[in-house]
Amino acid sequence: MGIPILCYHSIDVSGSLISTSPVLFASHMAYLAASHYRVVSMAEAVECCANGDPVDRRTVVLTFDDGYANNHEDALPILKRYGFRATFYIATGFVGGRASWMVRDLTTMFPGLRKGDDASELVNRCDRAQVGRRIPYLLRLHPARAASEIQALLDAAEFPMMTWAQLRDLHLAGM
């Protein structure tokens, strides 16, 4: 029997496809605690499976991909509250910066992507939550029609990544 892995990315209210709100994340952790789940690190899970050790059906692994700063700011306090450990997979080239791979991926999909004349007005109206909700819709549009709007949203979006100090905090917290 395998061990389920609950995978998270960003803990925020943007509504993007890779986000879980802090409130929903807290409810997930509360459920695991109330249901007496045993949360183990990925290393513990691998060792258990490699050794052929019996696994309680209420054992799970928590992981976070990419290294968003909100993992430290929002998820870590919740994990600590419940005494849960998690494994964080960090995009080390972006530590202390922003998740620019989203820009790269979208510009690859839309080679003509450039900031349009009306983009500054759109950027001023956008907040992070709007960016997360709008991008999936825009990706369905014809590239020529969506290019300037997508670029403006990307320019407005901030996807801050954890710093080295925040990563040290995770390590010191047993993550």
PDB file of N, CA and C in Angstrom, residues 32-90:
ATOM      1  N   LEU A  32      -7.043  16.715   9.075  1.00  0.00           N
ATOM      2  CA  LEU A  32      -6.032  15.675   9.292  1.00  0.00           C
ATOM      3  C   LEU A  32      -5.806  15.439  10.781  1.00  0.00           C
ATOM      4  N   ALA A  33      -5.722  16.528  11.537  1.00  0.00           N
ATOM      5  CA  ALA A  33      -5.498  16.406  12.987  1.00  0.00           C
ATOM      6  C   ALA A  33      -6.698  15.755  13.678  1.00  0.00           C
ATOM      7  N   ALA A  34      -7.897  16.227  13.363  1.00  0.00           N
ATOM      8  CA  ALA A  34      -9.106  15.701  14.011  1.00  0.00           C
ATOM      9  C   ALA A  34      -9.348  14.237  13.653  1.00  0.00           C
ATOM     10  N   SER A  35      -8.902  13.841  12.463  1.00  0.00           N
ATOM     11  CA  SER A  35      -9.088  12.459  12.012  1.00  0.00           C
ATOM     12  C   SER A  35      -7.898  11.574  12.378  1.00  0.00           C
ATOM     13  N   HIS A  36      -6.990  12.124  13.163  1.00  0.00           N
ATOM     14  CA  HIS A  36      -5.834  11.380  13.684  1.00  0.00           C
ATOM     15  C   HIS A  36      -4.918  10.838  12.591  1.00  0.00           C
ATOM     16  N   TYR A  37      -4.711  11.640  11.547  1.00  0.00           N
ATOM     17  CA  TYR A  37      -3.754  11.252  10.521  1.00  0.00           C
ATOM     18  C   TYR A  37      -2.341  11.446  11.043  1.00  0.00           C
ATOM     19  N   ARG A  38      -1.453  10.578  10.598  1.00  0.00           N
ATOM     20  CA  ARG A  38      -0.035  10.695  10.922  1.00  0.00           C
ATOM     21  C   ARG A  38       0.630  11.339   9.714  1.00  0.00           C
ATOM     22  N   VAL A  39       1.143  12.551   9.903  1.00  0.00           N
ATOM     23  CA  VAL A  39       1.799  13.278   8.821  1.00  0.00           C
ATOM     24  C   VAL A  39       3.298  13.037   8.948  1.00  0.00           C
ATOM     25  N   VAL A  40       3.887  12.471   7.895  1.00  0.00           N
ATOM     26  CA  VAL A  40       5.314  12.152   7.907  1.00  0.00           C
ATOM     27  C   VAL A  40       6.025  12.905   6.790  1.00  0.00           C
ATOM     28  N   SER A  41       7.326  13.036   6.935  1.00  0.00           N
ATOM     29  CA  SER A  41       8.114  13.679   5.883  1.00  0.00           C
ATOM     30  C   SER A  41       8.246  12.722   4.697  1.00  0.00           C
ATOM     31  N   MET A  42       8.644  13.267   3.566  1.00  0.00           N
ATOM     32  CA  MET A  42       8.866  12.429   2.387  1.00  0.00           C
ATOM     33  C   MET A  42       9.970  11.413   2.672  1.00  0.00           C
ATOM     34  N   ALA A  43      11.012  11.835   3.372  1.00  0.00           N
ATOM     35  CA  ALA A  43      12.111  10.915   3.695  1.00  0.00           C
ATOM     36  C   ALA A  43      11.610   9.740   4.536  1.00  0.00           C
ATOM     37  N   GLU A  44      10.756  10.023   5.511  1.00  0.00           N
ATOM     38  CA  GLU A  44      10.187   8.948   6.338  1.00  0.00           C
ATOM     39  C   GLU A  44       9.329   8.006   5.499  1.00  0.00           C
ATOM     40  N   ALA A  45       8.555   8.566   4.586  1.00  0.00           N
ATOM     41  CA  ALA A  45       7.689   7.749   3.736  1.00  0.00           C
ATOM     42  C   ALA A  45       8.516   6.851   2.823  1.00  0.00           C
ATOM     43  N   VAL A  46       9.563   7.408   2.232  1.00  0.00           N
ATOM     44  CA  VAL A  46      10.424   6.621   1.344  1.00  0.00           C
ATOM     45  C   VAL A  46      11.087   5.491   2.121  1.00  0.00           C
ATOM     46  N   GLU A  47      11.604   5.808   3.295  1.00  0.00           N
ATOM     47  CA  GLU A  47      12.259   4.788   4.124  1.00  0.00           C
ATOM     48  C   GLU A  47      11.278   3.676   4.506  1.00  0.00           C
ATOM     49  N   CYS A  48      10.095   4.072   4.899  1.00  0.00           N
ATOM     50  CA  CYS A  48       9.061   3.107   5.293  1.00  0.00           C
ATOM     51  C   CYS A  48       8.727   2.172   4.128  1.00  0.00           C
ATOM     52  N   CYS A  49       8.530   2.743   2.961  1.00  0.00           N
ATOM     53  CA  CYS A  49       8.184   1.940   1.783  1.00  0.00           C
ATOM     54  C   CYS A  49       9.361   1.059   1.358  1.00  0.00           C
ATOM     55  N   ALA A  50      10.577   1.608   1.399  1.00  0.00           N
ATOM     56  CA  ALA A  50      11.767   0.845   1.002  1.00  0.00           C
ATOM     57  C   ALA A  50      12.002  -0.347   1.921  1.00  0.00           C
ATOM     58  N   ASN A  51      11.711  -0.168   3.196  1.00  0.00           N
ATOM     59  CA  ASN A  51      11.905  -1.246   4.171  1.00  0.00           C
ATOM     60  C   ASN A  51      10.747  -2.235   4.197  1.00  0.00           C
ATOM     61  N   GLY A  52       9.673  -1.904   3.490  1.00  0.00           N
ATOM     62  CA  GLY A  52       8.497  -2.764   3.504  1.00  0.00           C
ATOM     63  C   GLY A  52       7.749  -2.727   4.823  1.00  0.00           C
ATOM     64  N   ASP A  53       7.945  -1.642   5.576  1.00  0.00           N
ATOM     65  CA  ASP A  53       7.268  -1.501   6.866  1.00  0.00           C
ATOM     66  C   ASP A  53       5.760  -1.365   6.661  1.00  0.00           C
ATOM     67  N   PRO A  54       4.978  -1.876   7.599  1.00  0.00           N
ATOM     68  CA  PRO A  54       3.524  -1.684   7.490  1.00  0.00           C
ATOM     69  C   PRO A  54       3.185  -0.199   7.625  1.00  0.00           C
ATOM     70  N   VAL A  55       2.196   0.217   6.864  1.00  0.00           N
ATOM     71  CA  VAL A  55       1.807   1.628   6.852  1.00  0.00           C
ATOM     72  C   VAL A  55       0.369   1.755   7.332  1.00  0.00           C
ATOM     73  N   ASP A  56       0.183   2.571   8.346  1.00  0.00           N
ATOM     74  CA  ASP A  56      -1.170   2.874   8.817  1.00  0.00           C
ATOM     75  C   ASP A  56      -1.902   3.600   7.692  1.00  0.00           C
ATOM     76  N   ARG A  57      -3.150   3.255   7.477  1.00  0.00           N
ATOM     77  CA  ARG A  57      -3.906   3.882   6.380  1.00  0.00           C
ATOM     78  C   ARG A  57      -4.109   5.371   6.601  1.00  0.00           C
ATOM     79  N   ARG A  58      -3.861   5.851   7.786  1.00  0.00           N
ATOM     80  CA  ARG A  58      -4.001   7.280   8.070  1.00  0.00           C
ATOM     81  C   ARG A  58      -2.647   7.977   8.104  1.00  0.00           C
ATOM     82  N   THR A  59      -1.761   7.555   7.246  1.00  0.00           N
ATOM     83  CA  THR A  59      -0.455   8.195   7.096  1.00  0.00           C
ATOM     84  C   THR A  59      -0.463   8.983   5.794  1.00  0.00           C
ATOM     85  N   VAL A  60      -0.006  10.221   5.836  1.00  0.00           N
ATOM     86  CA  VAL A  60       0.073  11.063   4.642  1.00  0.00           C
ATOM     87  C   VAL A  60       1.379  11.852   4.658  1.00  0.00           C
ATOM     88  N   VAL A  61       1.748  12.326   3.476  1.00  0.00           N
ATOM     89  CA  VAL A  61       2.890  13.216   3.295  1.00  0.00           C
ATOM     90  C   VAL A  61       2.346  14.539   2.773  1.00  0.00           C
ATOM     91  N   LEU A  62       2.894  15.643   3.260  1.00  0.00           N
ATOM     92  CA  LEU A  62       2.552  16.975   2.757  1.00  0.00           C
ATOM     93  C   LEU A  62       3.750  17.519   1.992  1.00  0.00           C
ATOM     94  N   THR A  63       3.510  18.013   0.783  1.00  0.00           N
ATOM     95  CA  THR A  63       4.595  18.636   0.025  1.00  0.00           C
ATOM     96  C   THR A  63       4.153  19.999  -0.496  1.00  0.00           C
ATOM     97  N   PHE A  64       5.148  20.839  -0.720  1.00  0.00           N
ATOM     98  CA  PHE A  64       4.949  22.162  -1.311  1.00  0.00           C
ATOM     99  C   PHE A  64       5.952  22.304  -2.443  1.00  0.00           C
ATOM    100  N   ASP A  65       5.470  22.677  -3.611  1.00  0.00           N
ATOM    101  CA  ASP A  65       6.350  22.855  -4.764  1.00  0.00           C
ATOM    102  C   ASP A  65       6.677  24.327  -4.990  1.00  0.00           C
ATOM    103  N   ASP A  66       7.859  24.571  -5.476  1.00  0.00           N
ATOM    104  CA  ASP A  66       8.332  25.849  -6.001  1.00  0.00           C
ATOM    105  C   ASP A  66       8.997  26.757  -4.978  1.00  0.00           C
ATOM    106  N   GLY A  67       8.453  26.906  -3.780  1.00  0.00           N
ATOM    107  CA  GLY A  67       9.082  27.769  -2.778  1.00  0.00           C
ATOM    108  C   GLY A  67       8.499  29.163  -2.688  1.00  0.00           C
ATOM    109  N   TYR A  68       7.197  29.281  -2.868  1.00  0.00           N
ATOM    110  CA  TYR A  68       6.550  30.585  -2.728  1.00  0.00           C
ATOM    111  C   TYR A  68       6.711  31.114  -1.306  1.00  0.00           C
ATOM    112  N   ALA A  69       6.896  32.424  -1.174  1.00  0.00           N
ATOM    113  CA  ALA A  69       7.077  33.046   0.142  1.00  0.00           C
ATOM    114  C   ALA A  69       5.881  32.787   1.049  1.00  0.00           C
ATOM    115  N   ASN A  70       4.692  32.675   0.475  1.00  0.00           N
ATOM    116  CA  ASN A  70       3.513  32.432   1.316  1.00  0.00           C
ATOM    117  C   ASN A  70       3.539  31.053   1.970  1.00  0.00           C
ATOM    118  N   ASN A  71       4.380  30.148   1.483  1.00  0.00           N
ATOM    119  CA  ASN A  71       4.542  28.863   2.177  1.00  0.00           C
ATOM    120  C   ASN A  71       5.111  29.107   3.567  1.00  0.00           C
ATOM    121  N   HIS A  72       6.036  30.041   3.663  1.00  0.00           N
ATOM    122  CA  HIS A  72       6.644  30.399   4.953  1.00  0.00           C
ATOM    123  C   HIS A  72       5.682  31.257   5.770  1.00  0.00           C
ATOM    124  N   GLU A  73       5.091  32.251   5.126  1.00  0.00           N
ATOM    125  CA  GLU A  73       4.264  33.232   5.833  1.00  0.00           C
ATOM    126  C   GLU A  73       2.925  32.657   6.286  1.00  0.00           C
ATOM    127  N   ASP A  74       2.302  31.852   5.458  1.00  0.00           N
ATOM    128  CA  ASP A  74       0.948  31.377   5.747  1.00  0.00           C
ATOM    129  C   ASP A  74       0.872  29.894   6.119  1.00  0.00           C
ATOM    130  N   ALA A  75       1.608  29.049   5.412  1.00  0.00           N
ATOM    131  CA  ALA A  75       1.509  27.608   5.681  1.00  0.00           C
ATOM    132  C   ALA A  75       2.293  27.193   6.921  1.00  0.00           C
ATOM    133  N   LEU A  76       3.503  27.719   7.095  1.00  0.00           N
ATOM    134  CA  LEU A  76       4.342  27.278   8.212  1.00  0.00           C
ATOM    135  C   LEU A  76       3.672  27.449   9.572  1.00  0.00           C
ATOM    136  N   PRO A  77       3.056  28.605   9.874  1.00  0.00           N
ATOM    137  CA  PRO A  77       2.393  28.717  11.186  1.00  0.00           C
ATOM    138  C   PRO A  77       1.283  27.680  11.392  1.00  0.00           C
ATOM    139  N   ILE A  78       0.581  27.346  10.335  1.00  0.00           N
ATOM    140  CA  ILE A  78      -0.489  26.346  10.432  1.00  0.00           C
ATOM    141  C   ILE A  78       0.114  24.959  10.655  1.00  0.00           C
ATOM    142  N   LEU A  79       1.165  24.652   9.929  1.00  0.00           N
ATOM    143  CA  LEU A  79       1.842  23.366  10.121  1.00  0.00           C
ATOM    144  C   LEU A  79       2.362  23.240  11.549  1.00  0.00           C
ATOM    145  N   LYS A  80       2.952  24.315  12.058  1.00  0.00           N
ATOM    146  CA  LYS A  80       3.476  24.304  13.434  1.00  0.00           C
ATOM    147  C   LYS A  80       2.352  24.112  14.449  1.00  0.00           C
ATOM    148  N   ARG A  81       1.217  24.767  14.204  1.00  0.00           N
ATOM    149  CA  ARG A  81       0.079  24.661  15.122  1.00  0.00           C
ATOM    150  C   ARG A  81      -0.315  23.200  15.340  1.00  0.00           C
ATOM    151  N   TYR A  82      -0.258  22.417  14.271  1.00  0.00           N
ATOM    152  CA  TYR A  82      -0.670  21.017  14.362  1.00  0.00           C
ATOM    153  C   TYR A  82       0.504  20.055  14.566  1.00  0.00           C
ATOM    154  N   GLY A  83       1.705  20.587  14.605  1.00  0.00           N
ATOM    155  CA  GLY A  83       2.874  19.722  14.771  1.00  0.00           C
ATOM    156  C   GLY A  83       3.157  18.872  13.544  1.00  0.00           C
ATOM    157  N   PHE A  84       2.747  19.353  12.362  1.00  0.00           N
ATOM    158  CA  PHE A  84       2.939  18.609  11.123  1.00  0.00           C
ATOM    159  C   PHE A  84       4.250  19.001  10.460  1.00  0.00           C
ATOM    160  N   ARG A  85       4.843  18.022   9.787  1.00  0.00           N
ATOM    161  CA  ARG A  85       6.035  18.263   8.981  1.00  0.00           C
ATOM    162  C   ARG A  85       5.622  18.248   7.518  1.00  0.00           C
ATOM    163  N   ALA A  86       6.422  18.915   6.709  1.00  0.00           N
ATOM    164  CA  ALA A  86       6.165  18.917   5.271  1.00  0.00           C
ATOM    165  C   ALA A  86       7.503  18.930   4.547  1.00  0.00           C
ATOM    166  N   THR A  87       7.461  18.518   3.302  1.00  0.00           N
ATOM    167  CA  THR A  87       8.636  18.559   2.446  1.00  0.00           C
ATOM    168  C   THR A  87       8.425  19.684   1.440  1.00  0.00           C
ATOM    169  N   PHE A  88       9.423  20.551   1.323  1.00  0.00           N
ATOM    170  CA  PHE A  88       9.357  21.697   0.425  1.00  0.00           C
ATOM    171  C   PHE A  88      10.345  21.489  -0.715  1.00  0.00           C
ATOM    172  N   TYR A  89       9.839  21.531  -1.937  1.00  0.00           N
ATOM    173  CA  TYR A  89      10.682  21.436  -3.129  1.00  0.00           C
ATOM    174  C   TYR A  89      10.880  22.859  -3.645  1.00  0.00           C
ATOM    175  N   ILE A  90      12.114  23.309  -3.621  1.00  0.00           N
ATOM    176  CA  ILE A  90      12.429  24.713  -3.879  1.00  0.00           C
ATOM    177  C   ILE A  90      13.057  24.885  -5.258  1.00  0.00           C
TER     178      ILE A  90
END
